[in-house]
Structure formats: structure tokens, C-alpha cells
mmCIF file of C-alpha atoms and ligand atoms in Angstrom:
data_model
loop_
_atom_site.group_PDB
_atom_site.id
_atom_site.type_symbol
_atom_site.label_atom_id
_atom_site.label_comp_id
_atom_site.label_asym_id
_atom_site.label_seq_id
_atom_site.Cartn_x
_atom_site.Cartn_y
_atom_site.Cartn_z
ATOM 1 C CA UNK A 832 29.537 -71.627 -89.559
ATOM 2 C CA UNK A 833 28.458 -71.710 -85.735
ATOM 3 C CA UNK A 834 26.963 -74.687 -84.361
ATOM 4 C CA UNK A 835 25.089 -75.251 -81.163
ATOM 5 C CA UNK A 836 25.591 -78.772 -79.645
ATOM 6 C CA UNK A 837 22.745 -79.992 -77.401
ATOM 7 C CA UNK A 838 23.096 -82.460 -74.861
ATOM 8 C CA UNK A 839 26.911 -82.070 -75.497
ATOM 9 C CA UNK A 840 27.705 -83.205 -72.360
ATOM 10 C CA UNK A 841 26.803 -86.320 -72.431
ATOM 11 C CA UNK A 842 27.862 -89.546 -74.181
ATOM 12 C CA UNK A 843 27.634 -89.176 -77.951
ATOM 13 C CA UNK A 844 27.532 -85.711 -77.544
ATOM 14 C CA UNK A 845 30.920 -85.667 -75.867
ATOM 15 C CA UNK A 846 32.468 -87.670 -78.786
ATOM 16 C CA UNK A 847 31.035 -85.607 -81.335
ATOM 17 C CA UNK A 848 32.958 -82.288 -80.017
ATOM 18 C CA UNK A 849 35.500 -83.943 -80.047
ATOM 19 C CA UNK A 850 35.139 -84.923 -83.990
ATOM 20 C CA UNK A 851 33.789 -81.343 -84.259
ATOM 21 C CA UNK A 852 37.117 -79.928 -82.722
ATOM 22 C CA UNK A 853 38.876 -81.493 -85.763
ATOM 23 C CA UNK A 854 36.942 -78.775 -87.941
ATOM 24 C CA UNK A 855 36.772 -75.349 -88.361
ATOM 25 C CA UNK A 856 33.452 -74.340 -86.909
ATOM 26 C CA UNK A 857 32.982 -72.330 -83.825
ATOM 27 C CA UNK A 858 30.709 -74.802 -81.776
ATOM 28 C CA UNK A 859 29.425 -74.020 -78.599
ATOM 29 C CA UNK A 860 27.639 -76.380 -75.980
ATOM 30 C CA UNK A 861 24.422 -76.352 -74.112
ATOM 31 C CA UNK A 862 23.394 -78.551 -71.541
ATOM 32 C CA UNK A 863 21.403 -78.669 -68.034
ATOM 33 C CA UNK A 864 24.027 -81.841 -66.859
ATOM 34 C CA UNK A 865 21.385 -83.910 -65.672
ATOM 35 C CA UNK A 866 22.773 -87.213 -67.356
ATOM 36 C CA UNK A 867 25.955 -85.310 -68.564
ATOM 37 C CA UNK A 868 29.273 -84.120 -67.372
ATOM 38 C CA UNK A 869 30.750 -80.702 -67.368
ATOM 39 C CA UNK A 870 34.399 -81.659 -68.143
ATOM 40 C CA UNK A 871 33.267 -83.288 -71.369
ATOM 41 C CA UNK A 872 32.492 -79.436 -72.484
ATOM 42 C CA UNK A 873 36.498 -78.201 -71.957
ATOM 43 C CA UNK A 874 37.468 -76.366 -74.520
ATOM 44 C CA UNK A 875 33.882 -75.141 -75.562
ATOM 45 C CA UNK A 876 31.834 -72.132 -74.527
ATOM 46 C CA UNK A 877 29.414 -74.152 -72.419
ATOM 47 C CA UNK A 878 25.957 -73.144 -71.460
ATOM 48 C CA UNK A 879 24.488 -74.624 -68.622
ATOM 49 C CA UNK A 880 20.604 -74.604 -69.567
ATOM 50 C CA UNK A 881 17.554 -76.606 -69.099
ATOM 51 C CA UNK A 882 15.802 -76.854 -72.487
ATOM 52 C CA UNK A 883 12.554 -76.170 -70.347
ATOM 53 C CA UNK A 884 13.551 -72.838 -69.348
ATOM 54 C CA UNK A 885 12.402 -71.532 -72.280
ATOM 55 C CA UNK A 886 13.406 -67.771 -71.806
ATOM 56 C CA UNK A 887 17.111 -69.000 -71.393
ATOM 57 C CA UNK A 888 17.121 -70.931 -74.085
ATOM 58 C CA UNK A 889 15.462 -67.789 -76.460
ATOM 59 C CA UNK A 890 18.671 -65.440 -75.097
ATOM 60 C CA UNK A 891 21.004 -67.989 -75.782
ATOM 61 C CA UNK A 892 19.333 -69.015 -79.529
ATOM 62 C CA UNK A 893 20.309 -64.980 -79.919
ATOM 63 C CA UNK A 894 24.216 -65.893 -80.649
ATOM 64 C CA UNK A 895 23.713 -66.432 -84.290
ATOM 65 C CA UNK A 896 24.090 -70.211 -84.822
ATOM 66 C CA UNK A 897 23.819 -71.839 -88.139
ATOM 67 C CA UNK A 898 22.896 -75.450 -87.703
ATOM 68 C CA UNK A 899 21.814 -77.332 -84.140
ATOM 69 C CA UNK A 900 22.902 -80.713 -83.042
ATOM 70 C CA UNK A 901 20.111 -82.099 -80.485
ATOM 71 C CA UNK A 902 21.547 -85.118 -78.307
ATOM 72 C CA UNK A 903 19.794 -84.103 -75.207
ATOM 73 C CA UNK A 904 16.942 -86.890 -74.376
ATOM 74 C CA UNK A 905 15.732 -89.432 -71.437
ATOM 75 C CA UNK A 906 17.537 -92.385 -73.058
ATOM 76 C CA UNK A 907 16.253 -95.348 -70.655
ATOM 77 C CA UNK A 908 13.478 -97.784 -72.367
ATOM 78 C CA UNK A 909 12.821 -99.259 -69.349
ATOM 79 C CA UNK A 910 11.988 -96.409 -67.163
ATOM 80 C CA UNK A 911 9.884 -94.474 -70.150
ATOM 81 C CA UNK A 912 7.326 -97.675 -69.426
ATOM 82 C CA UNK A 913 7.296 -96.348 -65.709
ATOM 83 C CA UNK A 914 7.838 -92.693 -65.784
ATOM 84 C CA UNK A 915 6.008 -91.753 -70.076
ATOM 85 C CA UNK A 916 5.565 -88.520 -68.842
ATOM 86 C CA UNK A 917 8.732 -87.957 -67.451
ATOM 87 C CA UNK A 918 10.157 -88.983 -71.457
ATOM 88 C CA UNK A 919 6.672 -87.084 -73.341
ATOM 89 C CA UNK A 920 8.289 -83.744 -71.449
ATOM 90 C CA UNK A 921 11.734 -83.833 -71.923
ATOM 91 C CA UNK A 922 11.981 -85.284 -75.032
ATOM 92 C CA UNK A 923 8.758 -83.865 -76.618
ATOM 93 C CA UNK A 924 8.089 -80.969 -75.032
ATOM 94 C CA UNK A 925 11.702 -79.762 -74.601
ATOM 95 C CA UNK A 926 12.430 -80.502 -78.290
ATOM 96 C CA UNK A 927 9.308 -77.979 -78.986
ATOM 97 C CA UNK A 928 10.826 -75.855 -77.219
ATOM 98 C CA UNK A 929 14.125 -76.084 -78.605
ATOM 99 C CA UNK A 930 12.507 -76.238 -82.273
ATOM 100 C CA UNK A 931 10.067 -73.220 -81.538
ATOM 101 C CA UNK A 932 13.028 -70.787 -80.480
ATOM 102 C CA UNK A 933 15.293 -71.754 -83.648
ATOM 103 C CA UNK A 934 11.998 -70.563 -85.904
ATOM 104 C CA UNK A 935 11.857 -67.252 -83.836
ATOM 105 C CA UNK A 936 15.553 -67.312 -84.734
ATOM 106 C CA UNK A 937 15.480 -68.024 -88.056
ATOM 107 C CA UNK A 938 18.173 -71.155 -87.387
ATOM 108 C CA UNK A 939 16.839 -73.442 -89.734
ATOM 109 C CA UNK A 940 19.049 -76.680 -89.661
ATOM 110 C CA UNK A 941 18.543 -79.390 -87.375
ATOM 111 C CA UNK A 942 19.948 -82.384 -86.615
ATOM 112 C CA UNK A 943 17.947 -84.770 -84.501
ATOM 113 C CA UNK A 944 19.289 -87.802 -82.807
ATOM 114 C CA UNK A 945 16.428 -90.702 -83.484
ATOM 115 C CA UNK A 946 16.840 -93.964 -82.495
ATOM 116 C CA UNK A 947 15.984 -97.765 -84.036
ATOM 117 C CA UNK A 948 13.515 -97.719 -82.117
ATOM 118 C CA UNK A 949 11.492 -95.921 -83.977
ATOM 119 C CA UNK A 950 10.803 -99.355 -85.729
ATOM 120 C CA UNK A 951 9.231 -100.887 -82.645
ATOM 121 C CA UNK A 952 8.974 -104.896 -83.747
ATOM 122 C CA UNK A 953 10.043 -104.654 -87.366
ATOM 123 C CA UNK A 954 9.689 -107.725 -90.165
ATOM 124 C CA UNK A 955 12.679 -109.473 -90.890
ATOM 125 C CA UNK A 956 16.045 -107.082 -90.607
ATOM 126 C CA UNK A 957 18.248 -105.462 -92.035
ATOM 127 C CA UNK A 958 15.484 -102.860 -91.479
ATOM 128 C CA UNK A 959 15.927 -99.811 -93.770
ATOM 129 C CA UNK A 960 14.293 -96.486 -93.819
ATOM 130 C CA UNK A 961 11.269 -97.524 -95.734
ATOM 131 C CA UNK A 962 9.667 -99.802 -93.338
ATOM 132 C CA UNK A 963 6.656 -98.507 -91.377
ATOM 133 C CA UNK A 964 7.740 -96.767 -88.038
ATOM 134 C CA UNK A 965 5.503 -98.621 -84.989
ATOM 135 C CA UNK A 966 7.548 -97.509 -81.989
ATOM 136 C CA UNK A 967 6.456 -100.093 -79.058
ATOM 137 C CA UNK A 968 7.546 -98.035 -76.125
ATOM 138 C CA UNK A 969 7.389 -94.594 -74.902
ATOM 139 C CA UNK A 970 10.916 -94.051 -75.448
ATOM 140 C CA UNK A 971 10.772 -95.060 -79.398
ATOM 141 C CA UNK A 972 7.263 -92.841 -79.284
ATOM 142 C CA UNK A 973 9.034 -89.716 -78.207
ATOM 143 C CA UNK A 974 11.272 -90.056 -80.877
ATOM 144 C CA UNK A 975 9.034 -91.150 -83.864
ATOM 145 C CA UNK A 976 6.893 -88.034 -82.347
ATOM 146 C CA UNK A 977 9.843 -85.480 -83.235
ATOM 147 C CA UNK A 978 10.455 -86.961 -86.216
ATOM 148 C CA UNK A 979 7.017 -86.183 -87.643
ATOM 149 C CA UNK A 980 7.168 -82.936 -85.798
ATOM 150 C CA UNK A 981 9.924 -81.978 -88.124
ATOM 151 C CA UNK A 982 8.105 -82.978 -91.471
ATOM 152 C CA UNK A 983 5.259 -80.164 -90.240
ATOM 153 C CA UNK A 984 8.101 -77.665 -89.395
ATOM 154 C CA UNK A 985 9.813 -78.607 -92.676
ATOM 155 C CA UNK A 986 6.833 -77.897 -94.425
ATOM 156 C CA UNK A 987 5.225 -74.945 -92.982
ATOM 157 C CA UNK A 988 8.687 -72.918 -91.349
ATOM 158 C CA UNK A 989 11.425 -74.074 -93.869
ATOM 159 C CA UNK A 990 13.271 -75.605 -91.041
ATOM 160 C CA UNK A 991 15.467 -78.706 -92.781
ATOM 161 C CA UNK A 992 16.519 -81.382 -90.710
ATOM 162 C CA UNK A 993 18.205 -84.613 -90.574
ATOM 163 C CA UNK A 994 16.602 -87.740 -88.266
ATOM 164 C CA UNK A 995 20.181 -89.902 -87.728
ATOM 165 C CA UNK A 996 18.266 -93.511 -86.169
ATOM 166 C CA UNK A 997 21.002 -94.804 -84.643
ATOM 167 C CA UNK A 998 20.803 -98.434 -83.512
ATOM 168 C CA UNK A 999 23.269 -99.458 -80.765
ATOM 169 C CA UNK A 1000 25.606 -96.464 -79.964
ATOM 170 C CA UNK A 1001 29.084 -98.293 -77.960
ATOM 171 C CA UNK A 1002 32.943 -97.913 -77.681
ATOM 172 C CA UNK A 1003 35.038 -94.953 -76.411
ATOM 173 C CA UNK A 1004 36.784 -92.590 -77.952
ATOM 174 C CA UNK A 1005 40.423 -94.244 -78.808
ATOM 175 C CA UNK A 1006 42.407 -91.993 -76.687
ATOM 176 C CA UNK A 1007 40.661 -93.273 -73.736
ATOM 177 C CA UNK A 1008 39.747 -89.459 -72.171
ATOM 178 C CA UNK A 1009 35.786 -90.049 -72.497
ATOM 179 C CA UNK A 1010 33.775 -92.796 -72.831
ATOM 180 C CA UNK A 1011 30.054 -94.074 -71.408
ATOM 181 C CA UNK A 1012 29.091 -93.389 -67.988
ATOM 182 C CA UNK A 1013 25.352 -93.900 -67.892
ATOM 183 C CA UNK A 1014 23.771 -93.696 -64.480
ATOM 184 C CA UNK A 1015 21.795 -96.744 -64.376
ATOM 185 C CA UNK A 1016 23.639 -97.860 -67.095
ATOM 186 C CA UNK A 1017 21.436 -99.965 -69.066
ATOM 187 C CA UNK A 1018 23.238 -100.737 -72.238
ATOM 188 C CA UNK A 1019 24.690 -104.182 -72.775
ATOM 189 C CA UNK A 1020 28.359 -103.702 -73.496
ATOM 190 C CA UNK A 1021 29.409 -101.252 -70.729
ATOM 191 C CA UNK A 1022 27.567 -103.543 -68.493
ATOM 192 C CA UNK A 1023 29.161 -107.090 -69.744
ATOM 193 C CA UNK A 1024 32.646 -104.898 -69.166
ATOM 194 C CA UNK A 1025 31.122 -104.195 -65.724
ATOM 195 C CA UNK A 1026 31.294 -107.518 -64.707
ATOM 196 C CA UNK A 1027 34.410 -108.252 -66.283
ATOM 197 C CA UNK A 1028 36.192 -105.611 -64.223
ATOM 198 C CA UNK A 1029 33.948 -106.691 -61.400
ATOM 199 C CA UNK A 1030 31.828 -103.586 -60.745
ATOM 200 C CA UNK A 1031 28.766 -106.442 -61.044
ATOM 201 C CA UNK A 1032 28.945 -109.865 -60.300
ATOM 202 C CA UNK A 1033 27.342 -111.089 -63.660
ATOM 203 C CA UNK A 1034 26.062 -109.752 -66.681
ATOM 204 C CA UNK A 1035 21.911 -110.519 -66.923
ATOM 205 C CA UNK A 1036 20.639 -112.044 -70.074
ATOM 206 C CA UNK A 1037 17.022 -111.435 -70.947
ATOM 207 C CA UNK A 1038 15.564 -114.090 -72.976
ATOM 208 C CA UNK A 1039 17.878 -117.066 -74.264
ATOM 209 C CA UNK A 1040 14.966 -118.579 -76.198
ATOM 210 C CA UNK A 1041 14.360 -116.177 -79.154
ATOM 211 C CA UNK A 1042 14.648 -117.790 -82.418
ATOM 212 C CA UNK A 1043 18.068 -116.622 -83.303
ATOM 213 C CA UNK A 1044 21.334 -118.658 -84.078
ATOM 214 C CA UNK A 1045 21.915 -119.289 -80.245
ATOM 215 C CA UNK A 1046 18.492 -118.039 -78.658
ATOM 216 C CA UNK A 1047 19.502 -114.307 -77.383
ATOM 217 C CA UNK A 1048 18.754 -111.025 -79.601
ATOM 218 C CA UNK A 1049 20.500 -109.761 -81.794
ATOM 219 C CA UNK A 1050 21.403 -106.532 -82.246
ATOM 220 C CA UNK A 1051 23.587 -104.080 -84.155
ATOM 221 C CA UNK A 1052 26.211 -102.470 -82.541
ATOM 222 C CA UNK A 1053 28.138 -98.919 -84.033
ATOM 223 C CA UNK A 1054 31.118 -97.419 -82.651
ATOM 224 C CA UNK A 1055 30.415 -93.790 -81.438
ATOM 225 C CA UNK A 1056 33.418 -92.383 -83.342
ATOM 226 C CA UNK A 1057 31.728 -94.109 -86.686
ATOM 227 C CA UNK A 1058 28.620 -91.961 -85.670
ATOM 228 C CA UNK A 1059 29.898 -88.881 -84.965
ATOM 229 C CA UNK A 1060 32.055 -89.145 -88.340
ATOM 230 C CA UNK A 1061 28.092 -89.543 -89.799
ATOM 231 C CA UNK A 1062 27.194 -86.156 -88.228
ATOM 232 C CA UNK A 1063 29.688 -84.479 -90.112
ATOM 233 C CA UNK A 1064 28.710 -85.775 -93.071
ATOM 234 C CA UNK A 1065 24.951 -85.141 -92.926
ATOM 235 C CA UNK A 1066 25.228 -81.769 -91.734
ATOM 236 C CA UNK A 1067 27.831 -80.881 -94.432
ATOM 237 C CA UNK A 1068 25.077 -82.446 -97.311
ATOM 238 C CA UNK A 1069 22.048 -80.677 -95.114
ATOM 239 C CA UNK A 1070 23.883 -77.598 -95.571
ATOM 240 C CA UNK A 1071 24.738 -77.816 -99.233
ATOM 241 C CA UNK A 1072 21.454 -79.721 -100.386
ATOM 242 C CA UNK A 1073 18.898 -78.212 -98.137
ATOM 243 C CA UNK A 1074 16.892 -81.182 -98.284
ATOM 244 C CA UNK A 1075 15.496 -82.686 -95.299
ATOM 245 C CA UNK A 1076 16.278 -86.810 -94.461
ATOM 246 C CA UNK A 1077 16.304 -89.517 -92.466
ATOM 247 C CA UNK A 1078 18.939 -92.434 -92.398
ATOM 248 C CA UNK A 1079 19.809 -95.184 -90.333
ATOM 249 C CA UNK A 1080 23.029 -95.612 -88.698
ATOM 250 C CA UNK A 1081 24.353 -99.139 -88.050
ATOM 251 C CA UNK A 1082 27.198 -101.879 -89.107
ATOM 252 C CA UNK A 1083 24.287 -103.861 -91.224
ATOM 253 C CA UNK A 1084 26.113 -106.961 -89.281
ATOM 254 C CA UNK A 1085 24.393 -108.290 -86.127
ATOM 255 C CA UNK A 1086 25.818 -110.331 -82.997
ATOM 256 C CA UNK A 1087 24.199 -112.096 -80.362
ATOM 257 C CA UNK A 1088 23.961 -110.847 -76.706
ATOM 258 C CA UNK A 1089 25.918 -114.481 -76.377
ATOM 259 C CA UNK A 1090 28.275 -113.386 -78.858
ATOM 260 C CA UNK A 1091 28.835 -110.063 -77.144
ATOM 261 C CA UNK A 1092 29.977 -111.640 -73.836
ATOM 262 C CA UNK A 1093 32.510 -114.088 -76.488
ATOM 263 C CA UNK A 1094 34.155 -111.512 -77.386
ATOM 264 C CA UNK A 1095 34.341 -109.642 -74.281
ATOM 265 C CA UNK A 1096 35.707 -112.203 -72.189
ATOM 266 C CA UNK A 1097 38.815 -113.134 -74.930
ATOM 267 C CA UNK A 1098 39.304 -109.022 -74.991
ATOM 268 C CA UNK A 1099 39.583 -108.792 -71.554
ATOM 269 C CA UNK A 1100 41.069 -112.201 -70.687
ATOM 270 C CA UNK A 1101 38.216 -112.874 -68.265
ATOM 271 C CA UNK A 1102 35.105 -115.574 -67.424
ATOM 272 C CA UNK A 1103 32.016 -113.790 -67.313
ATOM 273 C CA UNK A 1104 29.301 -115.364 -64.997
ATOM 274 C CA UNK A 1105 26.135 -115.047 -66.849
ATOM 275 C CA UNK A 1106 22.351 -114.877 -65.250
ATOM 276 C CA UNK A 1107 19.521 -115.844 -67.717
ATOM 277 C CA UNK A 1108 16.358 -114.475 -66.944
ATOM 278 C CA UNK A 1109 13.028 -114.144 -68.864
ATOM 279 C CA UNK A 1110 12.541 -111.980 -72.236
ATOM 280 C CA UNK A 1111 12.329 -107.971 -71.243
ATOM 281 C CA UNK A 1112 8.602 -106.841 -72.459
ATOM 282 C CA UNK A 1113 9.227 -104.555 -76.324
ATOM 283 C CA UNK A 1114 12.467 -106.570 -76.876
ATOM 284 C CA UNK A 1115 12.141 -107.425 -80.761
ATOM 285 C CA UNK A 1116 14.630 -110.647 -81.638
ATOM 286 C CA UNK A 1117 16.652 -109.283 -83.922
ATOM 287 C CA UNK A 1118 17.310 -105.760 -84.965
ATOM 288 C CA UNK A 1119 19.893 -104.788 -87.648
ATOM 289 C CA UNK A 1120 20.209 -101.551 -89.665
ATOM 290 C CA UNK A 1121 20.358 -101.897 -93.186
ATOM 291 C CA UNK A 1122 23.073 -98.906 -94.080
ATOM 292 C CA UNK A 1123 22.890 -98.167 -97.810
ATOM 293 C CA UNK A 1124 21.332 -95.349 -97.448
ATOM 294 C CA UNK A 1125 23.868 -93.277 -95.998
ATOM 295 C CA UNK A 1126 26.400 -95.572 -97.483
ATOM 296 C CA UNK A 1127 25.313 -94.346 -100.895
ATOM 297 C CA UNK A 1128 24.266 -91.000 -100.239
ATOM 298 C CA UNK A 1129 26.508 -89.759 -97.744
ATOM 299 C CA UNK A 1130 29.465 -91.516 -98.293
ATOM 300 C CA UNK A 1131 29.805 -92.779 -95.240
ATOM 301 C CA UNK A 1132 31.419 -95.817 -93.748
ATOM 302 C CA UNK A 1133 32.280 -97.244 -90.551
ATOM 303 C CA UNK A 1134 35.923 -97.498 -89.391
ATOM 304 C CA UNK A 1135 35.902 -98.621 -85.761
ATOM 305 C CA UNK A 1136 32.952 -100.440 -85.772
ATOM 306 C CA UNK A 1137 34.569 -104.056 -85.620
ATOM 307 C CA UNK A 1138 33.396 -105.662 -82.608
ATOM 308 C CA UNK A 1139 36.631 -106.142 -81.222
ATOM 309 C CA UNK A 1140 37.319 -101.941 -81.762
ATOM 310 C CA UNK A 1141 34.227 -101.640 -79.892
ATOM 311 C CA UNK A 1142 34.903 -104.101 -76.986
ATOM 312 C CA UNK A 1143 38.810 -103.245 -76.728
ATOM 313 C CA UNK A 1144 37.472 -99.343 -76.595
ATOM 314 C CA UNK A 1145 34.882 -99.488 -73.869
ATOM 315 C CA UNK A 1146 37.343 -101.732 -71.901
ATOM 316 C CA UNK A 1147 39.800 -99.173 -71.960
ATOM 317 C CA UNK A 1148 37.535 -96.599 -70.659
ATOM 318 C CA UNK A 1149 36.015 -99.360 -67.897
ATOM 319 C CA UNK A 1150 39.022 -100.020 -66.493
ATOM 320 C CA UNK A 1151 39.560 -95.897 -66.105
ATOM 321 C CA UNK A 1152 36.395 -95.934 -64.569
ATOM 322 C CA UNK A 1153 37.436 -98.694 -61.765
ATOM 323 C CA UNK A 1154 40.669 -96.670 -60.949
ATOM 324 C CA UNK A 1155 38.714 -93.265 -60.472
ATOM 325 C CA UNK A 1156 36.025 -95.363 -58.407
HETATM 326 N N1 NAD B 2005 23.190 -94.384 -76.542
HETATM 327 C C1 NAD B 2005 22.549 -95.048 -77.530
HETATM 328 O O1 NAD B 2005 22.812 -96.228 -77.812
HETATM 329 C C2 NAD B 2005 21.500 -94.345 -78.331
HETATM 330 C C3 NAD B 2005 20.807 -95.073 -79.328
HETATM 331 C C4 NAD B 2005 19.843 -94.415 -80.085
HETATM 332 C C5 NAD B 2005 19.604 -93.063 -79.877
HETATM 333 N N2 NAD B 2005 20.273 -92.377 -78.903
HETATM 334 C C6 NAD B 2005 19.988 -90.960 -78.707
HETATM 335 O O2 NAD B 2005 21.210 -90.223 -78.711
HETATM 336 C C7 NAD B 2005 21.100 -89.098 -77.850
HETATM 337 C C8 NAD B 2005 22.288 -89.056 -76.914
HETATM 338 O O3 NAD B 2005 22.330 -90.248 -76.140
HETATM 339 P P1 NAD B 2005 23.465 -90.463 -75.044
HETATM 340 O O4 NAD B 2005 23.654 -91.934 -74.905
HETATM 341 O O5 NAD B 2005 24.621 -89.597 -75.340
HETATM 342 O O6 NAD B 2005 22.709 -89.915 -73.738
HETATM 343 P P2 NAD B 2005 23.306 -89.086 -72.490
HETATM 344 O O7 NAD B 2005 22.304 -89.194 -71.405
HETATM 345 O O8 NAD B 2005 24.704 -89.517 -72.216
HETATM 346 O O9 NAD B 2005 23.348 -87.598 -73.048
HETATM 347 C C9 NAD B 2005 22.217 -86.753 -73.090
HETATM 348 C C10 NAD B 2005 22.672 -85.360 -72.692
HETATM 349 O O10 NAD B 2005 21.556 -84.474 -72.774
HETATM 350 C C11 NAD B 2005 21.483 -83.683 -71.592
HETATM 351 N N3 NAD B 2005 20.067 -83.316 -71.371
HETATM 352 C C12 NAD B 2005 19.023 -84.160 -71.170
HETATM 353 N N4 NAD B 2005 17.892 -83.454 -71.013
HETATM 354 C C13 NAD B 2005 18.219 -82.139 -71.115
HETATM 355 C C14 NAD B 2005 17.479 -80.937 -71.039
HETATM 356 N N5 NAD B 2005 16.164 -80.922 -70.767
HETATM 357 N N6 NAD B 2005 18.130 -79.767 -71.198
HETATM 358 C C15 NAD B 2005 19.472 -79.751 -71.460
HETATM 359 N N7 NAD B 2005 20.216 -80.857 -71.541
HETATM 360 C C16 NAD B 2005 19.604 -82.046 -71.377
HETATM 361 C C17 NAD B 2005 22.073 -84.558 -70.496
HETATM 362 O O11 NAD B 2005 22.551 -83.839 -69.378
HETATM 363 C C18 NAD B 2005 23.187 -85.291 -71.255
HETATM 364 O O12 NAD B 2005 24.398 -84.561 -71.204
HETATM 365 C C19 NAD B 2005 19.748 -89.224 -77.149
HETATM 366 O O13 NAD B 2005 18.817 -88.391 -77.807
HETATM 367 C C20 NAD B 2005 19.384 -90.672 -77.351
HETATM 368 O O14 NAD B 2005 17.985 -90.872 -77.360
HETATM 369 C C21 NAD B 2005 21.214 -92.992 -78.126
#
């Protein structure tokens, strides 16, 4: 089986070549590198394309892949409210693209990276796969967009995929050679680490007067080995089964941004100074996957996801980052 691994380059991608090395598919990589970094593809035949360059991406689709991973995306909720149509092109319109030259091809497995956000401002979590999907920001839009994209393409070309909504992606691989290097980085745990190591002076909290257990949102946080491992098994049961799905991925378990910076500072041994400021615009309370799904049907579970795992991980990789700073 030969697999094609879009957006490999870049943070979850990166980890799941490396699970995919483990296995005994040919995989090769494509990415443009705008968010992404080259040396995450060693080892891999890497194409460097732009999924807008459409007659590129047809000669490459040529090379008689079985299944495609799709990672690439504009990842930043913040900047989709200022930029939508910089997010609508890349993520829509370059997934078209993408989706359009794998039906020329007759590559009819797909693997789509979603995202929790899909759920917009859900009822009370753990949120499975049956609540409604009312995505409250471009970001979440572009993905809930694909997502019903692929029920059409299911229907009228045969083309079976799997949606993965991931809720928060975190960690580093445990042999500390990649890890997250977002640029903004916007997510909460590389940033907490930040100002551990002090690459930031504080950490920003938006919002401590949410009704939670200590007033900040809560959120569910999955180790990026635990996802990759879910990959695996969805594209081994889209394979067999030829069924198209969608399933969360999260821990089920959720922690406080408060709780986050806990745990951080006894991982890394230091005091984090911490700057409330008022609740971000879109940010739901509370957000928490509810896993049985792929529990049950995929036999997945998670291995690394314990917070400390997580927090130990990513502070491993942050204090590699300092040294090659
Ligand atoms: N990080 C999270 O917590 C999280 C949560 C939910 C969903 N997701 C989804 O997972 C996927 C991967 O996220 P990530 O954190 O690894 O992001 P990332 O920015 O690290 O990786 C995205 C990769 O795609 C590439 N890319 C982007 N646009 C491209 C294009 N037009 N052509 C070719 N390559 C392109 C980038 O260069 C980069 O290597 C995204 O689709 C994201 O929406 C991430």
C-alpha cells in the first residue's frame, strides 16, 4: 500500500511519519512548507507542492497512491476571524483541489484531519459525534465545510473517507527529535512552556470567570503520538470496511487552563507569572471529547495522553528549542 501524507511537514504530520515509518507502507510526503519544516520529511520522498498548483499536484497524484492523509490547513482561530478568506482558500479550496485530482485518479481513501471545532458552542460535554455541528468561527467552518464535502463525494464518486475531530493536539514525540514549532504559536501548552523557559514573560489567560471548577475553560488535551496511533487504526478499518466515518479524538478527561499551568510549573520546577485578561470571542467553557466511539470501534486507546506525558514531552522539546534559539 502507498500512502501520500499531506501537510507532512508540519506538526502532527511530522509525528505521524514517524508512526508510519514503524509500518510497512511506502509513504511519501507532500508539502509547500509554509507552516512546515523540510527536515521533518528525512527519510521520505518529499514533494515540495502547493495544493493550489493544481497541475503539480495532478502529476504528482500520477504515482499510484492508495490512501491520502490530509494535515495541510491554516490552523489559527484567531486570524481566520481576520483573514476568512485567507482559511475559505486554503483549506476549502485547496482540499477541492486535492479531493478533485484523487477522483481523476481513482485514489479513493481519504483521511481528513477535522477539528472539535466543528462543534462551535456545544451543550454540556463530553460532546460525541452525534451532536449537531455549529462551527462558530471560520476556522471550525472550513472544516465542517470538508466534512460535508466528503459525504457528496462519498456518495456520488465512491471516495470513502474518515473525518478524525481532534480536540487539543500537544506533546512531542518521546525521543525529543520533533515536536511543535508553530509560528505565532497560539496553542496553550507550548506557550505556558514558553514562559517557563522564558521565551515570554507570562502565559495570558483569557477569561477566569467561566463557570467551571476554578473559572478558566476547560479543555481536552491528546498527546500527538496517541493520535497518530488513531490514524493507523482508522485507515487500516477504512481500508478493510470501506465505510466512510467520523470520530472524535480526545482523553474524555478535561483540565483547566489553571490546571494546565499546575502542572507545568511542578514539571518544570518553575513559577509561572500569569496575565488574566478578558474571555477571547468563540471560546466555549468547556470542551471535552467523548471517545467511545473510536474506543469501541477502533480499538483505540490513549497511551501518552496523561497530562504529565504531555507536559514532560513538550518541555523536552522547549528546552531544545531555547538551545537552537
Ligand atoms: N494542532 C491542533 O491542536 C489541531 C487540532 C485540531 C485539528 N488540527 C488539524 O490538524 C492538521 C495539522 O495541524 P498542525 O498543528 O500539524 O499544523 P501545521 O501548521 O504544523 O501543519 C500543517 C502543514 O500543512 C502544510 N500546508 C499548509 N497549507 C498547504 C498547502 N496549501 N499546500 C501544501 N502544504 C500545505 C504546512 O506547510 C504544514 O507543514 C490541520 O488540518 C489542523 O487544522 C490541529
Amino acid at each position: 500500500m502507498k500512502i501520500l501524507v499531506v501537510g507532512g511537514a508540519g506538526y502532527i504530520g511530522s509525528h505521524m511519519l514517524r508512526r508510519l515509518q514503524k509500518t510497512n507502507y511506502k509513504v511519501e510526503v507532500l508539502d509547500n512548507l509554509s507552516t512546515g519544516y523540510e527536515e521533518n520529511t528525512l527519510g521520505f520522498q518529499f514533494h515540495k507542492c502547493d495544493l493550489a498548483n493544481k497541475d503539480q499536484l495532478n502529476s504528482i497524484l500520477q504515482n499510484n497512491y492508495d490512501l491520502v492523509m490530509h494535515f495541510a490547513s491554516y490552523i489559527n482561530v484567531g486570524e481566520s476571524y481576520l483573514y476568512p478568506q485567507k482559511y475559505y482558500e486554503n483549506n476549502v479550496n485547496n482540499t477541492m483541489n486535492l479531493l478533485n485530482c484523487m477522483v481523476d485518479q481513482k485514489i479513493l481513501n481519504f483521511i481528513f484531519s477535522s477539528s472539535a471545532a466543528v462543534y462551535g458552542d456545544p451543550g454540556p460535554s463530553p460532546i460525541s459525534e452525534e451532536e449537531n455541528i455549529n462551527p462558530v468561527n471560520p476556522y471550525g467552518q472550513t472544516k465542517a465545510m470538508v466534512e460535508n464535502i466528503l459525504k457528496d463525494y462519498d456518495r456520488a464518486y465512491g471516495l470513502k473517507s474518515t473525518c478524525l475531530r481532534y480536540f487539543n493536539a500537544c506533546g512531542a514525540h518521546l525521543d525529543g527529535t520533533i515536536g511543535e514549532s508553530h509560528n505565532p504559536e497560539t496553542h496553550l501548552i507550548p506557550l505556558v512552556l514558553q514562559a517557563a523557559s522564558g521565551r515570554k514573560n507570562s502565559i495570558t489567560v483569557f477569561g477566569d470567570d467561566y463557570t467551571t471548577k476554578d473559572g478558566t475553560c476547560i479543555r481536552d488535551y491528546i498527546h500527538v503520538m496517541d493520535l497518530a496511533e488513531a490514524h493507523l487504526l482508522a485507515l487500516d478499518s477504512l481500508r478493510s470496511k470501506q465505510i466512510s466515518n467520523i470520530y472524535n479524538i480526545g482523553n474524555n478527561i478535561g483540565f483547566s487552563v489553571k490546571e494546565i499551568i499546575e502542572i507545568a510549573e511542578d514539571v518544570t520546577q518553575r513559577k509561572i507569572k500569569i496575565n488574566i485578561e478578558s474571555r477571547r470571542k468563540g471560546d466555549p467553557a468547556q470542551l471535552v471529547a467523548n471517545n467511545k466511539k473510536i474506543k469501541e470501534e477502533l480499538n483505540w486507546t490513549a497511551q501518552y495522553s496523561d497530562l504529565k506525558t504531555i507536559i514532560s514531552s513538550a518541555w523536552q522539546w522547549e528546552k531544545k528549542l531555547l538551545q537552537s534559539n
